[in-house]
Amino acid sequence: MSKNGNGHKKYAPFFGCLISTKHSQFEAAVRRTMPKLGAELVDLEGFSCCPDPIYYKAADKLDWLTLAARNICIAEEAGLDLLTCCSGCTSTLREANHTLKHDAELRGKVNARLKIIGREFTGTIEVRNIAMIIRDDIGYDAVAASVTRPLENFRVAIHYGCHLLKPGAVMAVEDPAQPEILQRLLAAIGATPVWQTKHLSCCGTACQNEDMKTEIMRDNLAEFAALDVDAVGLICPTCFDQYDLGQLQISRKYQTKYEMPILYYFQMLGLAQGFTPEELGLQRHKVSAKPALAKLGLS
Amino acid sequence: MVKVSFAFKSTIDAMIGGAGHSLCFQCGACVGDCPAAQYSTRFNPRQIMLDAVLGLADRLVTEDSVVWECTNCDNCFDHCPQDVRPVEVILALKNMIHQAGLSPKNVAPLLHSVATTGCTVAVSELINRRRRELGLPELVRPPVDELQKLLGDKKS
């Protein structure tokens, strides 16, 4: 973050591969809603994949740290904190930043490679997920103040996903066993967060065993469907794929038909701020968002 | 017959995050909240740590290694009283498997895509059109030569 005299907040957004390509509706939602919270997004040039915290990290951790450090260097050179919108990018960039700030040996190895391209990791910025930035720099009250169309009587099953919160010592958002950040964000736009047994569960995407992945998804969806909710709310594009596209796969494999709208938090914030469903790309989802929009009187 | 590899310990200790395995005292705190252990017939993080301690390389560094069933949720990282960070040990084992040329088929294309385009997803005209419809700025590729210099001979 960079603040000038009147408290103006500036961040370098890092949208990452999935949001900027397959799920650009989430990028649109973030770009439209953040200015209404008094935050300016300053686009920087040259970011690559974060890189991917599952398979890239699984191939070579030093390559993974080095490419992550290069992305962090770009923000350091601009003097801006990184704002991440994807839990995968959050995982990679926040962990890499933490590791390289605390482990001199690894920092030495990474900087020896970065020197080849004339860059250096100096540890001068923070990497934070957008939800954490809103809580800490902007405040839930400012979110509530930006709302022109509260999502009244709109019941949302929360899915935290793993990498906003864990590992707790590295991500340092709040206790991963008892988080409240998403409930507070939903309450700020007038929606009703609905507690359920799967709210902290893993979506299963990163598991290489396809049967296990599908079974995890099936059980989580069954839990959501058993609740009286209007949508599942989440903040991670990977979890989104697992539940949006995943519902079609589950319907085919188990002949259990689900029609559960899956919404990214910033799409819901955008609706509450008065943007149209089209401006937030809500017509793009595999599972129609129409029932949720109808509940809000928007279709 | 089970074969113990005496060189295994020094190899895994040299991997980033690999040395944690020797702190494991087999309490099983990593198992209870492990989604992979719940859904798999063979995945057990406590057993993987034990196999690593015993140097059972033939059970861990193989083409069909059980480590790829890990969901990377990080629960074990948080629950371990010994700071073993089992998920990081598992990732170190994956690094060893990759070095041995035995990683799953989806890994190499992903590495290639990042090294040659900077992105894991192939950017199509449909993706660009959807971005335009939403009024988003045009996607700009990162300087791929920088990435390739950083990756050296591993660029493909």
mmCIF file of C-alpha atoms in Angstrom, chain A:
data_model
loop_
_atom_site.group_PDB
_atom_site.id
_atom_site.type_symbol
_atom_site.label_atom_id
_atom_site.label_comp_id
_atom_site.label_asym_id
_atom_site.label_seq_id
_atom_site.Cartn_x
_atom_site.Cartn_y
_atom_site.Cartn_z
ATOM 1 C CA MET A 1 0.000 0.000 0.000
ATOM 2 C CA SER A 2 1.093 3.538 -0.581
ATOM 3 C CA LYS A 3 -0.780 6.329 1.170
ATOM 4 C CA ASN A 4 -0.600 9.987 0.354
ATOM 5 C CA GLY A 5 -1.707 12.764 2.703
ATOM 6 C CA ASN A 6 -5.447 12.134 2.441
ATOM 7 C CA GLY A 7 -5.268 8.406 3.113
ATOM 8 C CA HIS A 8 -5.593 7.398 -0.532
ATOM 9 C CA LYS A 9 -4.800 3.710 -0.878
ATOM 10 C CA LYS A 10 -2.909 2.304 -3.850
ATOM 11 C CA TYR A 11 -2.130 -1.309 -4.621
ATOM 12 C CA ALA A 12 -0.609 -3.312 -7.459
ATOM 13 C CA PRO A 13 -3.218 -5.925 -8.411
ATOM 14 C CA PHE A 14 -1.997 -9.412 -9.274
ATOM 15 C CA PHE A 15 -4.794 -11.199 -11.136
ATOM 16 C CA GLY A 16 -2.829 -14.311 -12.082
ATOM 17 C CA CYS A 17 -3.411 -16.828 -14.876
ATOM 18 C CA LEU A 18 -6.857 -18.201 -14.034
ATOM 19 C CA ILE A 19 -8.623 -14.920 -13.272
ATOM 20 C CA SER A 20 -7.116 -12.993 -16.187
ATOM 21 C CA THR A 21 -7.978 -15.694 -18.732
ATOM 22 C CA LYS A 22 -10.705 -18.212 -17.824
ATOM 23 C CA HIS A 23 -12.486 -16.110 -15.203
ATOM 24 C CA SER A 24 -12.096 -12.538 -16.371
ATOM 25 C CA GLN A 25 -15.530 -11.790 -14.864
ATOM 26 C CA PHE A 26 -13.785 -11.874 -11.470
ATOM 27 C CA GLU A 27 -11.189 -9.371 -12.658
ATOM 28 C CA ALA A 28 -14.019 -7.120 -13.858
ATOM 29 C CA ALA A 29 -15.732 -7.420 -10.462
ATOM 30 C CA VAL A 30 -12.545 -6.460 -8.594
ATOM 31 C CA ARG A 31 -11.749 -3.557 -10.955
ATOM 32 C CA ARG A 32 -15.281 -2.175 -10.634
ATOM 33 C CA THR A 33 -15.765 -2.544 -6.880
ATOM 34 C CA MET A 34 -12.412 -1.501 -5.411
ATOM 35 C CA PRO A 35 -12.529 2.169 -6.500
ATOM 36 C CA LYS A 36 -15.853 2.461 -4.646
ATOM 37 C CA LEU A 37 -13.984 1.444 -1.502
ATOM 38 C CA GLY A 38 -11.441 4.224 -2.013
ATOM 39 C CA ALA A 39 -8.712 1.929 -3.297
ATOM 40 C CA GLU A 40 -6.764 2.629 -6.462
ATOM 41 C CA LEU A 41 -5.417 -0.304 -8.467
ATOM 42 C CA VAL A 42 -2.169 0.535 -10.267
ATOM 43 C CA ASP A 43 -1.408 -1.966 -13.037
ATOM 44 C CA LEU A 44 2.253 -2.934 -13.301
ATOM 45 C CA GLU A 45 3.814 -4.538 -16.362
ATOM 46 C CA GLY A 46 5.672 -7.797 -16.614
ATOM 47 C CA PHE A 47 4.024 -10.223 -14.185
ATOM 48 C CA SER A 48 4.215 -13.927 -15.085
ATOM 49 C CA CYS A 49 2.309 -16.842 -13.567
ATOM 50 C CA CYS A 50 2.730 -16.550 -9.770
ATOM 51 C CA PRO A 51 3.844 -19.533 -10.370
ATOM 52 C CA ASP A 52 1.333 -22.276 -9.558
ATOM 53 C CA PRO A 53 1.674 -23.472 -5.932
ATOM 54 C CA ILE A 54 0.720 -27.058 -6.729
ATOM 55 C CA TYR A 55 2.504 -28.452 -9.773
ATOM 56 C CA TYR A 56 5.110 -25.769 -10.383
ATOM 57 C CA LYS A 57 6.133 -26.001 -6.742
ATOM 58 C CA ALA A 58 6.023 -29.806 -6.981
ATOM 59 C CA ALA A 59 8.514 -29.761 -9.860
ATOM 60 C CA ASP A 60 11.208 -27.523 -8.384
ATOM 61 C CA LYS A 61 10.820 -25.352 -5.298
ATOM 62 C CA LEU A 62 13.831 -23.165 -6.123
ATOM 63 C CA ASP A 63 12.487 -22.355 -9.619
ATOM 64 C CA TRP A 64 9.114 -21.690 -8.013
ATOM 65 C CA LEU A 65 10.620 -19.284 -5.452
ATOM 66 C CA THR A 66 12.707 -17.564 -8.126
ATOM 67 C CA LEU A 67 9.801 -16.823 -10.481
ATOM 68 C CA ALA A 68 7.669 -15.718 -7.508
ATOM 69 C CA ALA A 69 10.494 -13.428 -6.361
ATOM 70 C CA ARG A 70 10.698 -11.881 -9.828
ATOM 71 C CA ASN A 71 6.991 -10.951 -9.606
ATOM 72 C CA ILE A 72 7.509 -9.503 -6.126
ATOM 73 C CA CYS A 73 10.514 -7.498 -7.408
ATOM 74 C CA ILE A 74 8.268 -5.743 -9.941
ATOM 75 C CA ALA A 75 6.051 -4.497 -7.096
ATOM 76 C CA GLU A 76 9.079 -3.611 -4.950
ATOM 77 C CA GLU A 77 10.497 -1.525 -7.789
ATOM 78 C CA ALA A 78 7.179 0.383 -7.956
ATOM 79 C CA GLY A 79 6.986 0.730 -4.164
ATOM 80 C CA LEU A 80 3.515 -0.829 -4.021
ATOM 81 C CA ASP A 81 2.055 -3.716 -2.033
ATOM 82 C CA LEU A 82 0.718 -6.621 -4.058
ATOM 83 C CA LEU A 83 -3.017 -7.277 -3.924
ATOM 84 C CA THR A 84 -3.842 -10.882 -4.834
ATOM 85 C CA CYS A 85 -7.324 -12.027 -5.876
ATOM 86 C CA CYS A 86 -6.746 -15.771 -6.231
ATOM 87 C CA SER A 87 -5.971 -18.035 -3.306
ATOM 88 C CA GLY A 88 -3.335 -19.876 -5.367
ATOM 89 C CA CYS A 89 -1.472 -16.671 -6.198
ATOM 90 C CA THR A 90 -1.887 -15.622 -2.557
ATOM 91 C CA SER A 91 -0.345 -18.891 -1.445
ATOM 92 C CA THR A 92 2.665 -18.630 -3.746
ATOM 93 C CA LEU A 93 3.441 -14.941 -3.439
ATOM 94 C CA ARG A 94 2.748 -14.536 0.272
ATOM 95 C CA GLU A 95 4.726 -17.659 1.141
ATOM 96 C CA ALA A 96 7.618 -16.726 -1.149
ATOM 97 C CA ASN A 97 7.719 -13.204 0.300
ATOM 98 C CA HIS A 98 7.651 -14.610 3.844
ATOM 99 C CA THR A 99 10.321 -17.246 3.127
ATOM 100 C CA LEU A 100 12.682 -14.873 1.352
ATOM 101 C CA LYS A 101 12.368 -12.260 4.093
ATOM 102 C CA HIS A 102 13.194 -14.811 6.809
ATOM 103 C CA ASP A 103 15.608 -17.278 5.174
ATOM 104 C CA ALA A 104 18.891 -15.582 4.264
ATOM 105 C CA GLU A 105 20.311 -18.686 2.590
ATOM 106 C CA LEU A 106 17.389 -19.076 0.190
ATOM 107 C CA ARG A 107 17.291 -15.330 -0.431
ATOM 108 C CA GLY A 108 20.967 -15.537 -1.408
ATOM 109 C CA LYS A 109 20.295 -18.370 -3.849
ATOM 110 C CA VAL A 110 17.295 -16.633 -5.404
ATOM 111 C CA ASN A 111 19.063 -13.274 -5.645
ATOM 112 C CA ALA A 112 22.058 -14.902 -7.334
ATOM 113 C CA ARG A 113 19.660 -15.967 -10.103
ATOM 114 C CA LEU A 114 17.722 -12.697 -10.181
ATOM 115 C CA LYS A 115 21.027 -10.860 -10.716
ATOM 116 C CA ILE A 116 21.186 -12.362 -14.209
ATOM 117 C CA ILE A 117 18.177 -10.248 -15.175
ATOM 118 C CA GLY A 118 19.232 -7.219 -13.132
ATOM 119 C CA ARG A 119 16.697 -7.630 -10.354
ATOM 120 C CA GLU A 120 17.007 -8.154 -6.596
ATOM 121 C CA PHE A 121 14.560 -9.257 -3.911
ATOM 122 C CA THR A 122 14.830 -6.653 -1.141
ATOM 123 C CA GLY A 123 11.847 -7.553 1.056
ATOM 124 C CA THR A 124 10.304 -4.100 1.053
ATOM 125 C CA ILE A 125 6.656 -4.826 0.259
ATOM 126 C CA GLU A 126 3.793 -6.918 1.608
ATOM 127 C CA VAL A 127 1.698 -9.426 -0.333
ATOM 128 C CA ARG A 128 -1.878 -9.633 0.861
ATOM 129 C CA ASN A 129 -5.083 -11.189 -0.359
ATOM 130 C CA ILE A 130 -7.722 -8.635 -1.297
ATOM 131 C CA ALA A 131 -9.981 -9.766 1.580
ATOM 132 C CA MET A 132 -7.221 -9.078 4.102
ATOM 133 C CA ILE A 133 -6.537 -5.675 2.559
ATOM 134 C CA ILE A 134 -10.194 -4.751 2.840
ATOM 135 C CA ARG A 135 -10.343 -5.829 6.481
ATOM 136 C CA ASP A 136 -7.098 -4.128 7.527
ATOM 137 C CA ASP A 137 -6.793 -1.000 5.367
ATOM 138 C CA ILE A 138 -10.329 -0.219 4.241
ATOM 139 C CA GLY A 139 -12.637 -1.639 6.891
ATOM 140 C CA TYR A 140 -15.963 -3.446 6.869
ATOM 141 C CA ASP A 141 -17.755 -0.135 7.523
ATOM 142 C CA ALA A 142 -16.436 1.309 4.263
ATOM 143 C CA VAL A 143 -17.735 -1.792 2.446
ATOM 144 C CA ALA A 144 -21.163 -1.266 4.016
ATOM 145 C CA ALA A 145 -21.053 2.432 3.126
ATOM 146 C CA SER A 146 -20.472 1.590 -0.574
ATOM 147 C CA VAL A 147 -23.672 -0.481 -0.750
ATOM 148 C CA THR A 148 -26.658 0.953 -2.576
ATOM 149 C CA ARG A 149 -28.610 -2.291 -2.938
ATOM 150 C CA PRO A 150 -28.132 -4.516 0.137
ATOM 151 C CA LEU A 151 -28.473 -8.255 -0.540
ATOM 152 C CA GLU A 152 -31.304 -8.672 1.957
ATOM 153 C CA ASN A 153 -32.510 -12.175 2.812
ATOM 154 C CA PHE A 154 -29.791 -13.554 0.560
ATOM 155 C CA ARG A 155 -28.396 -16.683 2.162
ATOM 156 C CA VAL A 156 -24.857 -17.673 1.216
ATOM 157 C CA ALA A 157 -22.979 -20.864 2.103
ATOM 158 C CA ILE A 158 -19.388 -19.840 2.668
ATOM 159 C CA HIS A 159 -16.521 -21.830 1.229
ATOM 160 C CA TYR A 160 -13.192 -20.530 2.549
ATOM 161 C CA GLY A 161 -10.918 -22.795 0.549
ATOM 162 C CA CYS A 162 -7.452 -23.519 1.914
ATOM 163 C CA HIS A 163 -4.936 -20.886 0.934
ATOM 164 C CA LEU A 164 -6.439 -17.655 2.151
ATOM 165 C CA LEU A 165 -5.769 -18.882 5.702
ATOM 166 C CA LYS A 166 -3.288 -21.751 5.683
ATOM 167 C CA PRO A 167 -0.595 -22.333 6.705
ATOM 168 C CA GLY A 168 -1.628 -20.071 9.587
ATOM 169 C CA ALA A 169 1.905 -19.035 10.555
ATOM 170 C CA VAL A 170 2.708 -17.921 7.009
ATOM 171 C CA MET A 171 -0.586 -16.472 5.826
ATOM 172 C CA ALA A 172 -1.212 -14.804 9.213
ATOM 173 C CA VAL A 173 -4.755 -13.701 8.383
ATOM 174 C CA GLU A 174 -6.553 -15.135 11.415
ATOM 175 C CA ASP A 175 -7.019 -18.485 13.174
ATOM 176 C CA PRO A 176 -7.627 -20.924 10.286
ATOM 177 C CA ALA A 177 -9.870 -23.008 12.559
ATOM 178 C CA GLN A 178 -12.205 -20.115 13.393
ATOM 179 C CA PRO A 179 -12.093 -17.540 10.640
ATOM 180 C CA GLU A 180 -14.623 -14.744 10.401
ATOM 181 C CA ILE A 181 -13.334 -12.560 7.569
ATOM 182 C CA LEU A 182 -15.752 -13.858 4.899
ATOM 183 C CA GLN A 183 -18.756 -13.779 7.232
ATOM 184 C CA ARG A 184 -17.943 -10.156 8.045
ATOM 185 C CA LEU A 185 -17.516 -9.253 4.366
ATOM 186 C CA LEU A 186 -20.852 -10.854 3.498
ATOM 187 C CA ALA A 187 -22.632 -9.210 6.414
ATOM 188 C CA ALA A 188 -21.257 -5.844 5.254
ATOM 189 C CA ILE A 189 -23.214 -6.128 1.979
ATOM 190 C CA GLY A 190 -26.406 -7.178 3.746
ATOM 191 C CA ALA A 191 -26.186 -10.889 2.902
ATOM 192 C CA THR A 192 -26.656 -13.712 5.403
ATOM 193 C CA PRO A 193 -23.648 -15.997 5.799
ATOM 194 C CA VAL A 194 -24.743 -19.574 6.434
ATOM 195 C CA TRP A 195 -22.476 -21.742 8.560
ATOM 196 C CA GLN A 196 -22.092 -25.365 7.450
ATOM 197 C CA THR A 197 -19.804 -28.309 8.056
ATOM 198 C CA LYS A 198 -17.908 -27.848 4.782
ATOM 199 C CA HIS A 199 -17.108 -24.188 5.152
ATOM 200 C CA LEU A 200 -13.444 -24.935 5.918
ATOM 201 C CA SER A 201 -13.047 -28.037 3.791
ATOM 202 C CA CYS A 202 -10.639 -28.452 0.908
ATOM 203 C CA CYS A 203 -12.194 -28.363 -2.592
ATOM 204 C CA GLY A 204 -9.920 -31.258 -3.603
ATOM 205 C CA THR A 205 -8.674 -29.815 -6.904
ATOM 206 C CA ALA A 206 -4.981 -30.278 -6.164
ATOM 207 C CA CYS A 207 -5.296 -34.030 -5.626
ATOM 208 C CA GLN A 208 -3.896 -35.984 -8.575
ATOM 209 C CA ASN A 209 -6.272 -38.916 -8.020
ATOM 210 C CA GLU A 210 -9.362 -38.131 -10.133
ATOM 211 C CA ASP A 211 -11.692 -40.408 -8.163
ATOM 212 C CA MET A 212 -10.763 -38.808 -4.852
ATOM 213 C CA LYS A 213 -11.121 -35.342 -6.339
ATOM 214 C CA THR A 214 -14.619 -36.140 -7.582
ATOM 215 C CA GLU A 215 -15.701 -37.713 -4.299
ATOM 216 C CA ILE A 216 -14.535 -34.704 -2.279
ATOM 217 C CA MET A 217 -16.438 -32.413 -4.643
ATOM 218 C CA ARG A 218 -19.552 -34.626 -4.525
ATOM 219 C CA ASP A 219 -19.664 -34.602 -0.729
ATOM 220 C CA ASN A 220 -19.114 -30.857 -0.469
ATOM 221 C CA LEU A 221 -21.842 -30.172 -3.043
ATOM 222 C CA ALA A 222 -24.255 -32.496 -1.239
ATOM 223 C CA GLU A 223 -23.700 -30.487 1.935
ATOM 224 C CA PHE A 224 -24.327 -27.166 0.155
ATOM 225 C CA ALA A 225 -27.442 -28.532 -1.540
ATOM 226 C CA ALA A 226 -28.903 -29.742 1.750
ATOM 227 C CA LEU A 227 -28.913 -26.182 3.043
ATOM 228 C CA ASP A 228 -31.530 -23.563 2.390
ATOM 229 C CA VAL A 229 -29.138 -21.195 0.602
ATOM 230 C CA ASP A 230 -29.308 -19.004 -2.477
ATOM 231 C CA ALA A 231 -25.651 -19.392 -3.473
ATOM 232 C CA VAL A 232 -22.233 -20.652 -2.496
ATOM 233 C CA GLY A 233 -19.854 -17.748 -1.931
ATOM 234 C CA LEU A 234 -16.106 -18.042 -2.330
ATOM 235 C CA ILE A 235 -12.965 -16.108 -3.175
ATOM 236 C CA CYS A 236 -10.835 -18.579 -5.120
ATOM 237 C CA PRO A 237 -11.051 -19.291 -8.883
ATOM 238 C CA THR A 238 -9.797 -22.854 -8.396
ATOM 239 C CA CYS A 239 -12.521 -23.663 -5.868
ATOM 240 C CA PHE A 240 -14.924 -21.928 -8.266
ATOM 241 C CA ASP A 241 -14.007 -24.270 -11.127
ATOM 242 C CA GLN A 242 -14.352 -27.248 -8.834
ATOM 243 C CA TYR A 243 -17.934 -26.338 -7.873
ATOM 244 C CA ASP A 244 -19.213 -24.587 -11.014
ATOM 245 C CA LEU A 245 -17.933 -26.882 -13.757
ATOM 246 C CA GLY A 246 -17.831 -29.643 -11.145
ATOM 247 C CA GLN A 247 -21.612 -29.665 -10.735
ATOM 248 C CA LEU A 248 -21.957 -30.717 -14.366
ATOM 249 C CA GLN A 249 -19.411 -33.514 -13.876
ATOM 250 C CA ILE A 250 -21.162 -34.716 -10.729
ATOM 251 C CA SER A 251 -24.545 -34.627 -12.448
ATOM 252 C CA ARG A 252 -23.168 -36.864 -15.191
ATOM 253 C CA LYS A 253 -21.305 -39.269 -12.949
ATOM 254 C CA TYR A 254 -23.807 -39.730 -10.137
ATOM 255 C CA GLN A 255 -27.098 -38.681 -11.774
ATOM 256 C CA THR A 256 -27.550 -36.141 -8.982
ATOM 257 C CA LYS A 257 -28.594 -32.837 -10.454
ATOM 258 C CA TYR A 258 -27.452 -29.698 -8.666
ATOM 259 C CA GLU A 259 -28.246 -26.159 -9.722
ATOM 260 C CA MET A 260 -26.321 -24.235 -7.134
ATOM 261 C CA PRO A 261 -25.110 -20.778 -8.213
ATOM 262 C CA ILE A 262 -21.462 -20.287 -7.281
ATOM 263 C CA LEU A 263 -20.512 -16.655 -6.774
ATOM 264 C CA TYR A 264 -17.181 -14.907 -6.260
ATOM 265 C CA TYR A 265 -17.425 -12.486 -3.356
ATOM 266 C CA PHE A 266 -16.614 -9.452 -5.511
ATOM 267 C CA GLN A 267 -19.482 -10.253 -7.869
ATOM 268 C CA MET A 268 -21.829 -10.081 -4.882
ATOM 269 C CA LEU A 269 -20.189 -6.851 -3.694
ATOM 270 C CA GLY A 270 -20.640 -5.493 -7.226
ATOM 271 C CA LEU A 271 -24.358 -6.332 -7.212
ATOM 272 C CA ALA A 272 -24.691 -4.621 -3.826
ATOM 273 C CA GLN A 273 -22.912 -1.544 -5.228
ATOM 274 C CA GLY A 274 -25.453 -1.345 -8.047
ATOM 275 C CA PHE A 275 -23.551 -2.888 -10.974
ATOM 276 C CA THR A 276 -25.548 -5.016 -13.407
ATOM 277 C CA PRO A 277 -25.127 -8.806 -13.553
ATOM 278 C CA GLU A 278 -23.629 -8.389 -17.068
ATOM 279 C CA GLU A 279 -21.008 -5.915 -15.827
ATOM 280 C CA LEU A 280 -19.930 -8.625 -13.379
ATOM 281 C CA GLY A 281 -19.995 -11.400 -15.983
ATOM 282 C CA LEU A 282 -22.616 -13.390 -14.062
ATOM 283 C CA GLN A 283 -24.029 -14.826 -17.297
ATOM 284 C CA ARG A 284 -20.689 -16.604 -17.867
ATOM 285 C CA HIS A 285 -20.973 -19.300 -15.225
ATOM 286 C CA LYS A 286 -21.627 -22.914 -16.201
ATOM 287 C CA VAL A 287 -24.330 -23.169 -13.551
ATOM 288 C CA SER A 288 -26.797 -20.366 -14.121
ATOM 289 C CA ALA A 289 -26.748 -17.557 -11.574
ATOM 290 C CA LYS A 290 -30.360 -16.678 -12.542
ATOM 291 C CA PRO A 291 -32.078 -18.196 -9.474
ATOM 292 C CA ALA A 292 -29.798 -16.154 -7.233
ATOM 293 C CA LEU A 293 -30.399 -13.006 -9.284
ATOM 294 C CA ALA A 294 -34.169 -13.628 -9.230
ATOM 295 C CA LYS A 295 -34.047 -13.778 -5.440
ATOM 296 C CA LEU A 296 -32.444 -10.324 -5.536
ATOM 297 C CA GLY A 297 -35.057 -9.030 -7.985
ATOM 298 C CA LEU A 298 -32.436 -8.683 -10.729
ATOM 299 C CA SER A 299 -33.744 -10.817 -13.562
#
